[in-house]
mmCIF file of C-alpha atoms and ligand atoms in Angstrom:
data_model
loop_
_atom_site.group_PDB
_atom_site.id
_atom_site.type_symbol
_atom_site.label_atom_id
_atom_site.label_comp_id
_atom_site.label_asym_id
_atom_site.label_seq_id
_atom_site.Cartn_x
_atom_site.Cartn_y
_atom_site.Cartn_z
ATOM 1 C CA MET A 227 12.732 62.081 -9.010
ATOM 2 C CA PRO A 228 10.735 62.073 -5.760
ATOM 3 C CA GLU A 229 11.674 64.684 -3.164
ATOM 4 C CA GLU A 230 12.929 62.090 -0.720
ATOM 5 C CA LYS A 231 15.345 60.588 -3.249
ATOM 6 C CA LYS A 232 16.739 64.030 -4.112
ATOM 7 C CA ARG A 233 17.435 64.652 -0.453
ATOM 8 C CA LYS A 234 19.309 61.374 -0.144
ATOM 9 C CA ASN A 235 21.323 62.224 -3.234
ATOM 10 C CA LYS A 236 23.128 64.994 -1.376
ATOM 11 C CA GLY A 237 25.285 62.296 0.210
ATOM 12 C CA THR A 238 28.408 61.010 -1.500
ATOM 13 C CA GLU A 239 26.743 57.677 -2.209
ATOM 14 C CA PRO A 240 23.646 58.617 -4.184
ATOM 15 C CA ILE A 241 20.710 56.373 -3.522
ATOM 16 C CA ASP A 242 20.110 55.945 -7.250
ATOM 17 C CA LEU A 243 23.353 53.970 -7.534
ATOM 18 C CA LEU A 244 21.559 51.198 -5.658
ATOM 19 C CA PRO A 245 19.234 48.727 -7.344
ATOM 20 C CA PRO A 246 15.587 49.653 -6.737
ATOM 21 C CA GLU A 247 14.187 48.469 -3.454
ATOM 22 C CA GLU A 248 11.908 45.859 -5.025
ATOM 23 C CA VAL A 249 15.006 44.261 -6.588
ATOM 24 C CA ILE A 250 17.143 44.501 -3.450
ATOM 25 C CA PHE A 251 14.554 42.828 -1.263
ATOM 26 C CA GLY A 252 12.473 40.925 -3.812
ATOM 27 C CA CYS A 253 9.488 39.033 -2.485
ATOM 28 C CA SER A 254 11.059 36.011 -0.778
ATOM 29 C CA SER A 255 10.221 35.591 2.884
ATOM 30 C CA ALA A 256 13.932 35.414 3.816
ATOM 31 C CA MET A 257 14.497 38.885 2.365
ATOM 32 C CA GLN A 258 11.250 40.299 3.741
ATOM 33 C CA GLN A 259 12.579 39.483 7.180
ATOM 34 C CA VAL A 260 15.851 41.282 6.350
ATOM 35 C CA ARG A 261 13.886 44.251 5.040
ATOM 36 C CA ARG A 262 11.719 44.514 8.155
ATOM 37 C CA LEU A 263 14.706 44.515 10.478
ATOM 38 C CA ALA A 264 16.802 46.835 8.283
ATOM 39 C CA THR A 265 13.927 49.327 8.088
ATOM 40 C CA ARG A 266 13.497 49.223 11.838
ATOM 41 C CA ILE A 267 17.146 49.922 12.649
ATOM 42 C CA CYS A 268 18.364 52.160 9.819
ATOM 43 C CA GLY A 269 17.405 55.362 11.644
ATOM 44 C CA THR A 270 19.120 54.496 14.927
ATOM 45 C CA ASN A 271 22.854 54.637 15.493
ATOM 46 C CA VAL A 272 23.436 51.024 16.502
ATOM 47 C CA PRO A 273 26.252 48.920 15.050
ATOM 48 C CA VAL A 274 25.054 46.430 12.452
ATOM 49 C CA LEU A 275 26.744 43.159 11.584
ATOM 50 C CA LEU A 276 26.017 41.723 8.145
ATOM 51 C CA ASN A 277 26.601 38.012 7.714
ATOM 52 C CA GLY A 278 26.333 36.096 4.480
ATOM 53 C CA ASN A 279 28.227 34.173 1.846
ATOM 54 C CA GLY A 280 30.168 35.918 -0.917
ATOM 55 C CA GLY A 281 27.987 37.726 -3.440
ATOM 56 C CA THR A 282 24.805 37.711 -1.349
ATOM 57 C CA GLY A 283 24.583 41.509 -1.282
ATOM 58 C CA LYS A 284 26.171 42.538 2.033
ATOM 59 C CA GLU A 285 27.644 45.702 0.559
ATOM 60 C CA VAL A 286 24.426 46.582 -1.241
ATOM 61 C CA LEU A 287 22.517 46.265 2.034
ATOM 62 C CA ALA A 288 25.139 48.340 3.891
ATOM 63 C CA ARG A 289 24.720 51.101 1.296
ATOM 64 C CA TRP A 290 20.939 50.838 1.543
ATOM 65 C CA ILE A 291 21.093 51.251 5.336
ATOM 66 C CA HIS A 292 23.394 54.267 4.933
ATOM 67 C CA ALA A 293 21.118 55.829 2.311
ATOM 68 C CA HIS A 294 18.114 55.430 4.604
ATOM 69 C CA SER A 295 19.817 56.703 7.725
ATOM 70 C CA PRO A 296 19.995 60.223 9.168
ATOM 71 C CA TRP A 297 23.722 60.118 8.225
ATOM 72 C CA SER A 298 23.134 59.780 4.497
ATOM 73 C CA ASN A 299 24.547 63.244 3.858
ATOM 74 C CA GLY A 300 27.875 62.113 5.302
ATOM 75 C CA GLN A 301 30.179 59.781 3.425
ATOM 76 C CA PHE A 302 29.815 56.023 3.107
ATOM 77 C CA VAL A 303 33.407 54.972 3.750
ATOM 78 C CA LYS A 304 34.320 51.389 2.933
ATOM 79 C CA VAL A 305 37.370 49.664 4.360
ATOM 80 C CA ASN A 306 38.095 46.186 3.065
ATOM 81 C CA CYS A 307 40.107 44.686 5.914
ATOM 82 C CA ALA A 308 41.158 41.715 3.771
ATOM 83 C CA ALA A 309 42.380 43.760 0.808
ATOM 84 C CA ILE A 310 44.694 46.163 2.657
ATOM 85 C CA PRO A 311 48.029 44.731 3.822
ATOM 86 C CA ALA A 312 48.047 44.534 7.637
ATOM 87 C CA ALA A 313 51.058 46.858 7.811
ATOM 88 C CA LEU A 314 49.109 49.612 6.066
ATOM 89 C CA LEU A 315 45.699 49.066 7.583
ATOM 90 C CA GLU A 316 46.308 51.009 10.789
ATOM 91 C CA SER A 317 47.375 54.132 8.902
ATOM 92 C CA GLU A 318 44.589 53.654 6.393
ATOM 93 C CA LEU A 319 42.035 53.458 9.229
ATOM 94 C CA PHE A 320 43.350 56.011 11.679
ATOM 95 C CA GLY A 321 45.674 58.212 9.582
ATOM 96 C CA TYR A 322 49.067 59.530 10.625
ATOM 97 C CA GLU A 323 50.953 62.695 11.391
ATOM 98 C CA LYS A 324 53.858 64.043 9.371
ATOM 99 C CA GLY A 325 57.087 62.368 10.503
ATOM 100 C CA ALA A 326 55.300 59.525 12.327
ATOM 101 C CA PHE A 327 57.467 57.013 10.449
ATOM 102 C CA THR A 328 59.934 56.963 7.577
ATOM 103 C CA GLY A 329 58.085 58.058 4.484
ATOM 104 C CA ALA A 330 55.353 59.989 6.339
ATOM 105 C CA TYR A 331 56.119 63.237 4.500
ATOM 106 C CA SER A 332 52.783 64.789 5.283
ATOM 107 C CA SER A 333 49.946 64.012 7.624
ATOM 108 C CA LYS A 334 47.129 61.856 6.356
ATOM 109 C CA LEU A 335 43.510 61.590 7.358
ATOM 110 C CA GLY A 336 42.315 58.057 8.112
ATOM 111 C CA ARG A 337 39.083 56.536 6.894
ATOM 112 C CA VAL A 338 37.583 56.658 10.368
ATOM 113 C CA GLU A 339 37.850 60.456 10.245
ATOM 114 C CA LEU A 340 36.464 60.536 6.729
ATOM 115 C CA ALA A 341 33.362 58.776 8.001
ATOM 116 C CA GLN A 342 32.558 61.603 10.450
ATOM 117 C CA HIS A 343 28.753 61.976 10.503
ATOM 118 C CA GLY A 344 28.487 59.264 7.881
ATOM 119 C CA THR A 345 28.836 55.483 7.790
ATOM 120 C CA LEU A 346 31.988 53.442 8.280
ATOM 121 C CA PHE A 347 31.658 50.093 6.514
ATOM 122 C CA LEU A 348 34.231 47.553 7.703
ATOM 123 C CA ASP A 349 34.105 44.781 5.147
ATOM 124 C CA GLU A 350 35.648 41.377 5.934
ATOM 125 C CA ILE A 351 35.982 42.382 9.603
ATOM 126 C CA ALA A 352 37.206 38.863 10.513
ATOM 127 C CA ASP A 353 40.473 39.708 8.744
ATOM 128 C CA LEU A 354 41.335 42.565 11.106
ATOM 129 C CA SER A 355 44.526 41.653 12.987
ATOM 130 C CA LEU A 356 44.272 41.147 16.756
ATOM 131 C CA GLY A 357 46.364 44.282 17.342
ATOM 132 C CA LEU A 358 44.058 46.432 15.277
ATOM 133 C CA GLN A 359 41.031 44.796 16.844
ATOM 134 C CA SER A 360 42.041 46.234 20.214
ATOM 135 C CA LYS A 361 42.709 49.708 18.800
ATOM 136 C CA PHE A 362 39.368 49.576 17.063
ATOM 137 C CA LEU A 363 37.631 48.390 20.223
ATOM 138 C CA GLN A 364 38.973 51.414 22.082
ATOM 139 C CA PHE A 365 37.607 53.658 19.357
ATOM 140 C CA LEU A 366 34.188 51.988 19.609
ATOM 141 C CA GLN A 367 34.085 52.491 23.351
ATOM 142 C CA ASP A 368 34.101 56.297 23.238
ATOM 143 C CA GLY A 369 34.614 57.383 19.633
ATOM 144 C CA ARG A 370 38.177 58.520 20.480
ATOM 145 C CA PHE A 371 41.378 57.633 18.668
ATOM 146 C CA SER A 372 44.770 59.104 17.769
ATOM 147 C CA ARG A 373 46.414 59.302 14.390
ATOM 148 C CA ILE A 374 49.714 57.392 14.321
ATOM 149 C CA GLY A 375 52.412 59.654 15.752
ATOM 150 C CA ASP A 376 49.913 62.097 17.206
ATOM 151 C CA GLU A 377 49.640 63.027 20.865
ATOM 152 C CA CYS A 378 46.170 64.435 20.745
ATOM 153 C CA GLU A 379 42.989 62.424 20.736
ATOM 154 C CA ARG A 380 40.289 63.002 18.178
ATOM 155 C CA VAL A 381 36.600 62.250 18.378
ATOM 156 C CA VAL A 382 34.544 60.918 15.517
ATOM 157 C CA GLU A 383 30.833 60.192 15.420
ATOM 158 C CA THR A 384 29.949 57.640 12.834
ATOM 159 C CA ARG A 385 27.560 54.807 12.090
ATOM 160 C CA LEU A 386 29.312 51.457 12.007
ATOM 161 C CA ILE A 387 28.380 48.571 9.748
ATOM 162 C CA CYS A 388 30.578 45.457 9.659
ATOM 163 C CA ALA A 389 30.362 42.557 7.235
ATOM 164 C CA THR A 390 31.836 39.102 7.104
ATOM 165 C CA ASN A 391 31.286 35.793 5.398
ATOM 166 C CA LYS A 392 32.972 33.984 8.278
ATOM 167 C CA ASP A 393 31.431 32.645 11.457
ATOM 168 C CA LEU A 394 32.788 35.077 14.066
ATOM 169 C CA GLU A 395 31.943 32.748 16.920
ATOM 170 C CA GLU A 396 34.203 30.133 15.369
ATOM 171 C CA GLU A 397 36.873 32.801 14.897
ATOM 172 C CA ILE A 398 36.609 33.648 18.611
ATOM 173 C CA GLU A 399 37.002 30.004 19.563
ATOM 174 C CA ALA A 400 40.040 29.733 17.334
ATOM 175 C CA GLY A 401 41.540 32.773 19.090
ATOM 176 C CA ARG A 402 41.504 34.908 15.951
ATOM 177 C CA PHE A 403 38.765 37.335 16.983
ATOM 178 C CA ARG A 404 38.275 39.215 20.228
ATOM 179 C CA ALA A 405 35.049 38.317 22.006
ATOM 180 C CA ASP A 406 34.684 41.841 23.437
ATOM 181 C CA LEU A 407 34.874 43.378 19.963
ATOM 182 C CA TYR A 408 32.335 40.852 18.735
ATOM 183 C CA TYR A 409 29.835 41.926 21.394
ATOM 184 C CA ARG A 410 30.387 45.598 20.445
ATOM 185 C CA ILE A 411 29.759 45.155 16.750
ATOM 186 C CA ASN A 412 27.055 42.518 17.029
ATOM 187 C CA VAL A 413 24.241 44.681 18.343
ATOM 188 C CA VAL A 414 21.975 43.978 15.391
ATOM 189 C CA ARG A 415 22.818 41.097 13.097
ATOM 190 C CA LEU A 416 21.349 40.630 9.644
ATOM 191 C CA ARG A 417 21.963 37.443 7.718
ATOM 192 C CA LEU A 418 21.793 37.660 3.951
ATOM 193 C CA PRO A 419 20.305 34.466 2.478
ATOM 194 C CA ARG A 420 22.041 32.546 -0.298
ATOM 195 C CA LEU A 421 20.520 33.146 -3.717
ATOM 196 C CA SER A 422 19.250 29.554 -3.749
ATOM 197 C CA GLU A 423 17.237 30.363 -0.612
ATOM 198 C CA ARG A 424 15.462 33.154 -2.472
ATOM 199 C CA GLY A 425 14.852 31.504 -5.835
ATOM 200 C CA GLU A 426 11.540 33.340 -6.303
ATOM 201 C CA ASP A 427 13.502 36.617 -6.541
ATOM 202 C CA ILE A 428 15.597 35.407 -9.483
ATOM 203 C CA PRO A 429 13.257 36.409 -12.372
ATOM 204 C CA LEU A 430 12.982 40.027 -11.187
ATOM 205 C CA MET A 431 16.715 40.255 -10.543
ATOM 206 C CA ALA A 432 17.611 38.651 -13.869
ATOM 207 C CA GLU A 433 15.411 41.135 -15.749
ATOM 208 C CA TYR A 434 16.911 43.996 -13.760
ATOM 209 C CA PHE A 435 20.447 42.889 -14.639
ATOM 210 C CA ARG A 436 19.483 42.409 -18.292
ATOM 211 C CA ALA A 437 18.192 46.004 -18.501
ATOM 212 C CA GLN A 438 21.306 47.283 -16.710
ATOM 213 C CA PHE A 439 23.702 45.467 -19.027
ATOM 214 C CA GLU A 440 21.755 46.411 -22.146
ATOM 215 C CA GLU A 441 22.257 50.019 -21.136
ATOM 216 C CA LYS A 442 25.877 49.535 -20.146
ATOM 217 C CA PHE A 443 26.885 47.646 -23.286
ATOM 218 C CA ARG A 444 24.434 49.560 -25.526
ATOM 219 C CA LYS A 445 23.111 46.275 -26.798
ATOM 220 C CA GLN A 446 19.672 44.694 -27.118
ATOM 221 C CA SER A 447 19.181 41.137 -25.918
ATOM 222 C CA GLU A 448 16.577 38.395 -26.078
ATOM 223 C CA PRO A 449 14.199 38.385 -23.091
ATOM 224 C CA LEU A 450 14.757 35.322 -20.905
ATOM 225 C CA SER A 451 12.154 32.663 -21.637
ATOM 226 C CA ALA A 452 9.839 31.341 -18.919
ATOM 227 C CA GLY A 453 11.612 27.981 -19.239
ATOM 228 C CA MET A 454 15.023 29.555 -18.719
ATOM 229 C CA LEU A 455 13.823 31.556 -15.707
ATOM 230 C CA ASN A 456 12.342 28.423 -14.250
ATOM 231 C CA TYR A 457 15.647 26.595 -14.780
ATOM 232 C CA LEU A 458 17.667 29.442 -13.188
ATOM 233 C CA GLN A 459 15.468 29.269 -10.104
ATOM 234 C CA LYS A 460 16.400 25.641 -9.540
ATOM 235 C CA LEU A 461 20.181 26.111 -9.564
ATOM 236 C CA ASP A 462 22.492 26.220 -6.587
ATOM 237 C CA TRP A 463 24.377 29.507 -7.372
ATOM 238 C CA PRO A 464 27.512 29.134 -5.210
ATOM 239 C CA GLY A 465 28.578 32.640 -6.311
ATOM 240 C CA ASN A 466 25.095 33.970 -5.431
ATOM 241 C CA ILE A 467 23.884 37.275 -6.916
ATOM 242 C CA ARG A 468 27.306 38.088 -8.375
ATOM 243 C CA GLU A 469 27.245 34.835 -10.330
ATOM 244 C CA LEU A 470 23.740 35.526 -11.633
ATOM 245 C CA SER A 471 24.753 39.035 -12.652
ATOM 246 C CA ASN A 472 27.820 37.719 -14.532
ATOM 247 C CA GLY A 473 25.658 35.149 -16.311
ATOM 248 C CA ILE A 474 23.198 37.784 -17.472
ATOM 249 C CA ALA A 475 26.099 39.995 -18.619
ATOM 250 C CA ARG A 476 27.246 37.094 -20.830
ATOM 251 C CA HIS A 477 23.718 36.644 -22.158
ATOM 252 C CA VAL A 478 23.522 40.322 -23.169
ATOM 253 C CA LEU A 479 27.024 40.392 -24.650
ATOM 254 C CA ILE A 480 27.152 37.083 -26.442
ATOM 255 C CA GLY A 481 23.490 36.272 -27.025
ATOM 256 C CA ALA A 482 21.462 33.117 -26.850
ATOM 257 C CA GLU A 483 24.423 30.789 -27.321
ATOM 258 C CA ALA A 484 26.101 32.076 -24.137
ATOM 259 C CA LYS A 485 25.832 29.855 -21.115
ATOM 260 C CA ILE A 486 24.279 31.834 -18.298
ATOM 261 C CA VAL A 487 25.538 29.216 -15.905
ATOM 262 C CA GLN A 488 29.199 28.293 -16.208
ATOM 263 C CA GLY A 489 29.556 25.950 -13.270
ATOM 264 C CA PRO A 490 30.607 27.044 -9.808
ATOM 265 C CA VAL A 491 32.091 30.504 -9.407
ATOM 266 C CA PRO A 492 33.723 30.261 -5.989
ATOM 267 C CA GLY A 493 34.408 33.318 -3.870
ATOM 268 C CA ARG A 494 37.934 34.580 -3.382
ATOM 269 C CA PHE A 495 38.666 32.494 -0.322
ATOM 270 C CA ASP A 496 36.875 29.445 -1.551
ATOM 271 C CA GLN A 497 38.835 29.701 -4.768
ATOM 272 C CA ALA A 498 42.138 29.610 -2.916
ATOM 273 C CA ARG A 499 40.938 26.680 -0.854
ATOM 274 C CA GLU A 500 39.542 24.864 -3.846
ATOM 275 C CA SER A 501 42.731 25.197 -5.871
ATOM 276 C CA SER A 502 44.955 24.178 -2.968
ATOM 277 C CA ARG A 503 42.880 21.039 -2.610
ATOM 278 C CA THR A 504 43.416 20.108 -6.240
ATOM 279 C CA VAL A 505 46.888 21.390 -7.037
ATOM 280 C CA GLY A 506 48.806 20.841 -3.819
ATOM 281 C CA ILE A 507 51.638 23.200 -2.953
ATOM 282 C CA ILE A 508 51.599 25.444 -6.020
ATOM 283 C CA PRO A 509 48.727 27.734 -4.976
ATOM 284 C CA LEU A 510 50.482 28.419 -1.668
ATOM 285 C CA LYS A 511 53.515 29.673 -3.529
ATOM 286 C CA GLN A 512 51.262 31.647 -5.773
ATOM 287 C CA LEU A 513 49.504 33.157 -2.759
ATOM 288 C CA ALA A 514 52.836 34.158 -1.204
ATOM 289 C CA ARG A 515 53.989 35.714 -4.474
ATOM 290 C CA GLU A 516 50.753 37.639 -4.755
ATOM 291 C CA ALA A 517 50.979 38.852 -1.148
ATOM 292 C CA VAL A 518 54.525 40.135 -1.713
ATOM 293 C CA ARG A 519 53.489 41.771 -4.966
ATOM 294 C CA GLU A 520 50.521 43.469 -3.310
ATOM 295 C CA LYS A 521 52.681 44.732 -0.447
ATOM 296 C CA GLU A 522 55.307 46.068 -2.853
ATOM 297 C CA ARG A 523 52.629 47.759 -4.890
ATOM 298 C CA SER A 524 51.209 49.518 -1.806
ATOM 299 C CA LEU A 525 54.633 50.692 -0.669
ATOM 300 C CA ILE A 526 55.443 52.072 -4.116
ATOM 301 C CA PHE A 527 52.107 53.827 -4.244
ATOM 302 C CA GLU A 528 52.652 55.370 -0.798
ATOM 303 C CA ALA A 529 56.149 56.542 -1.792
ATOM 304 C CA LEU A 530 54.816 58.074 -5.005
ATOM 305 C CA GLN A 531 52.085 59.884 -3.163
ATOM 306 C CA ALA A 532 54.485 61.115 -0.505
ATOM 307 C CA ASN A 533 56.674 62.529 -3.273
ATOM 308 C CA GLN A 534 53.839 64.054 -5.324
ATOM 309 C CA TRP A 535 54.495 61.417 -7.995
ATOM 310 C CA ASN A 536 58.075 62.548 -8.533
ATOM 311 C CA ARG A 537 59.460 59.149 -9.538
ATOM 312 C CA ARG A 538 63.102 60.049 -9.058
ATOM 313 C CA LYS A 539 62.477 61.093 -5.442
ATOM 314 C CA ALA A 540 60.234 58.089 -4.847
ATOM 315 C CA ALA A 541 62.972 55.767 -6.179
ATOM 316 C CA GLN A 542 65.440 57.364 -3.741
ATOM 317 C CA ALA A 543 63.025 56.925 -0.837
ATOM 318 C CA LEU A 544 62.520 53.281 -1.781
ATOM 319 C CA LYS A 545 66.253 52.784 -2.318
ATOM 320 C CA ILE A 546 65.830 51.302 -5.783
ATOM 321 C CA SER A 547 67.005 52.554 -9.161
ATOM 322 C CA TYR A 548 64.867 54.927 -11.175
ATOM 323 C CA ARG A 549 64.650 52.391 -14.015
ATOM 324 C CA ALA A 550 63.532 49.651 -11.633
ATOM 325 C CA LEU A 551 60.807 51.903 -10.260
ATOM 326 C CA ILE A 552 59.530 52.807 -13.745
ATOM 327 C CA TYR A 553 59.347 49.109 -14.557
ATOM 328 C CA LYS A 554 57.529 48.310 -11.301
ATOM 329 C CA ILE A 555 55.041 51.166 -11.723
ATOM 330 C CA ARG A 556 54.118 49.832 -15.164
ATOM 331 C CA ASP A 557 54.035 46.252 -13.947
ATOM 332 C CA ALA A 558 51.761 47.111 -11.017
ATOM 333 C CA GLY A 559 49.395 49.133 -13.221
ATOM 334 C CA LEU A 560 49.884 52.225 -11.081
ATOM 335 C CA LEU A 561 49.858 54.705 -13.958
ATOM 336 C CA SER A 562 46.064 54.933 -13.950
ATOM 337 C CA ARG A 563 46.205 55.420 -10.160
ATOM 338 C CA ARG A 564 48.328 58.520 -10.759
ATOM 339 C CA VAL A 565 45.578 60.198 -12.782
ATOM 340 C CA ASP A 566 42.941 59.376 -10.128
ATOM 341 C CA ASP A 567 45.224 60.424 -7.333
ATOM 342 C CA LEU A 568 46.263 63.743 -8.838
ATOM 343 C CA THR A 569 42.722 64.517 -9.930
ATOM 344 C CA SER A 570 41.293 63.940 -6.476
ATOM 345 C CA GLY A 571 44.224 65.862 -4.994
ATOM 346 C CA ARG A 572 43.390 68.876 -7.190
ATOM 347 C CA GLN A 573 39.736 68.766 -6.314
ATOM 348 C CA ASN A 574 40.316 68.534 -2.612
ATOM 349 C CA ALA A 575 43.756 69.149 -1.246
ATOM 350 C CA THR A 576 42.864 67.592 2.100
ATOM 351 C CA SER A 577 41.225 64.478 0.765
ATOM 352 C CA PRO A 578 43.264 61.380 1.495
ATOM 353 C CA SER A 579 44.155 58.889 -1.164
ATOM 354 C CA ARG A 580 41.997 55.871 -1.698
ATOM 355 C CA SER A 581 45.250 54.045 -2.324
ATOM 356 C CA ALA A 582 45.658 50.334 -1.970
ATOM 357 C CA ALA A 583 42.281 49.701 -0.451
ATOM 358 C CA GLU A 584 40.036 49.647 -3.461
HETATM 359 N N1 ATP B 633 19.614 42.608 -4.013
HETATM 360 C C1 ATP B 633 20.355 42.889 -5.060
HETATM 361 N N2 ATP B 633 19.819 43.287 -6.198
HETATM 362 C C2 ATP B 633 20.571 43.511 -7.291
HETATM 363 N N3 ATP B 633 21.888 43.368 -7.315
HETATM 364 C C3 ATP B 633 22.478 42.983 -6.194
HETATM 365 C C4 ATP B 633 21.764 42.727 -5.007
HETATM 366 N N4 ATP B 633 22.608 42.350 -4.049
HETATM 367 C C5 ATP B 633 23.819 42.339 -4.620
HETATM 368 N N5 ATP B 633 23.736 42.727 -5.897
HETATM 369 C C6 ATP B 633 24.853 42.790 -6.844
HETATM 370 O O1 ATP B 633 25.570 41.568 -6.687
HETATM 371 C C7 ATP B 633 26.976 41.798 -6.600
HETATM 372 C C8 ATP B 633 27.498 41.349 -5.239
HETATM 373 O O2 ATP B 633 26.926 42.169 -4.225
HETATM 374 P P1 ATP B 633 27.763 42.636 -2.943
HETATM 375 O O3 ATP B 633 29.108 43.121 -3.350
HETATM 376 O O4 ATP B 633 26.896 43.573 -2.177
HETATM 377 O O5 ATP B 633 27.877 41.244 -2.215
HETATM 378 P P2 ATP B 633 28.779 40.841 -0.956
HETATM 379 O O6 ATP B 633 27.934 39.991 -0.089
HETATM 380 O O7 ATP B 633 29.364 42.087 -0.357
HETATM 381 O O8 ATP B 633 29.891 39.949 -1.656
HETATM 382 P P3 ATP B 633 31.406 39.621 -1.119
HETATM 383 O O9 ATP B 633 31.254 38.850 0.163
HETATM 384 O O10 ATP B 633 31.952 38.796 -2.238
HETATM 385 O O11 ATP B 633 32.077 40.936 -0.940
HETATM 386 C C9 ATP B 633 27.153 43.280 -6.873
HETATM 387 O O12 ATP B 633 27.388 43.456 -8.238
HETATM 388 C C10 ATP B 633 25.826 43.887 -6.478
HETATM 389 O O13 ATP B 633 25.568 45.080 -7.172
HETATM 390 MG MG1 MG B 634 31.419 42.629 -0.060
#
């Protein structure tokens, strides 16, 4: 491995987890423009805003910028603002002190602190609540913040990368996004093209994915014919690179009879919108049920962590019966979380949980 790559590997996000550069950027002119700008700004601590539809590679580019920055030995800390319930996001971002609220049995480091001398990647930034937007804006102004329930201010130096598939200017007009925060985070903006705008990159990417999945599934597959590659280049790809990658996974797993293209694969939000258009009120109910379930799951996980996974104590804290908690833990698939949680706790007593965010 070249010397430079070894150096980058000291960070917590090794560079060799990324696709090779020729695959990330390909040869399309749209991506060459992205590459030029990304190369120019990766060494300077300016906030970067990544715009692009779902599956266009925003996270991959954020990791590439981190890996090529002077902060690559620090952590790449991702916060998905849409995936963490609003009630938990503040503590997840900024941490809290013991006793700050009911259930805060010990103090907890926030992700902002974890990103000290590294990169903080705020994914789906448009979903940050207005309240948190102002707290975050304060932090961006001077790098200072307080953990919940803490008097003292802390200072963190980090590189900020934000990503969204929404139009933030429209969000500002609709009153859902603060204009002053927008101007803070939008110092350099990179727009990731849709896969259909970079069709010439598809053959290289498809071959890359095929090799990856052959290794992952320990399976040989037929090379993609010139005709097939030509056909793939002409498609629309609403799910972008993620959809292509899924198609190639099917090709490797199932073989020639698998359809690489299975019709539109909408993104999470599009999917909700699409189904509400076709099925009326039912998806709304489903969404509400899922939101409640997700919230309950996070609260149970927090209570378990706070009680070192003692389920009897956690049940008491949650004011539900022990049997009900056991049932809910199984139902929410939290058992595997316990292993991860305890393992990371043993390795590093101060490391915070990655709880509901991932
Ligand atoms: N240039 C690339 N080369 C190879 N694989 C890529 C590239 N860009 C993205 N991918 C792969 O495509 C998938 C989607 O990428 P990523 O998660 O970065 O997209 P995204 O824009 O963040 O999507 P979303 O908006 O849905 O979160 C991932 O599996 C990623 O590894
Ligand atoms: Mg993403």
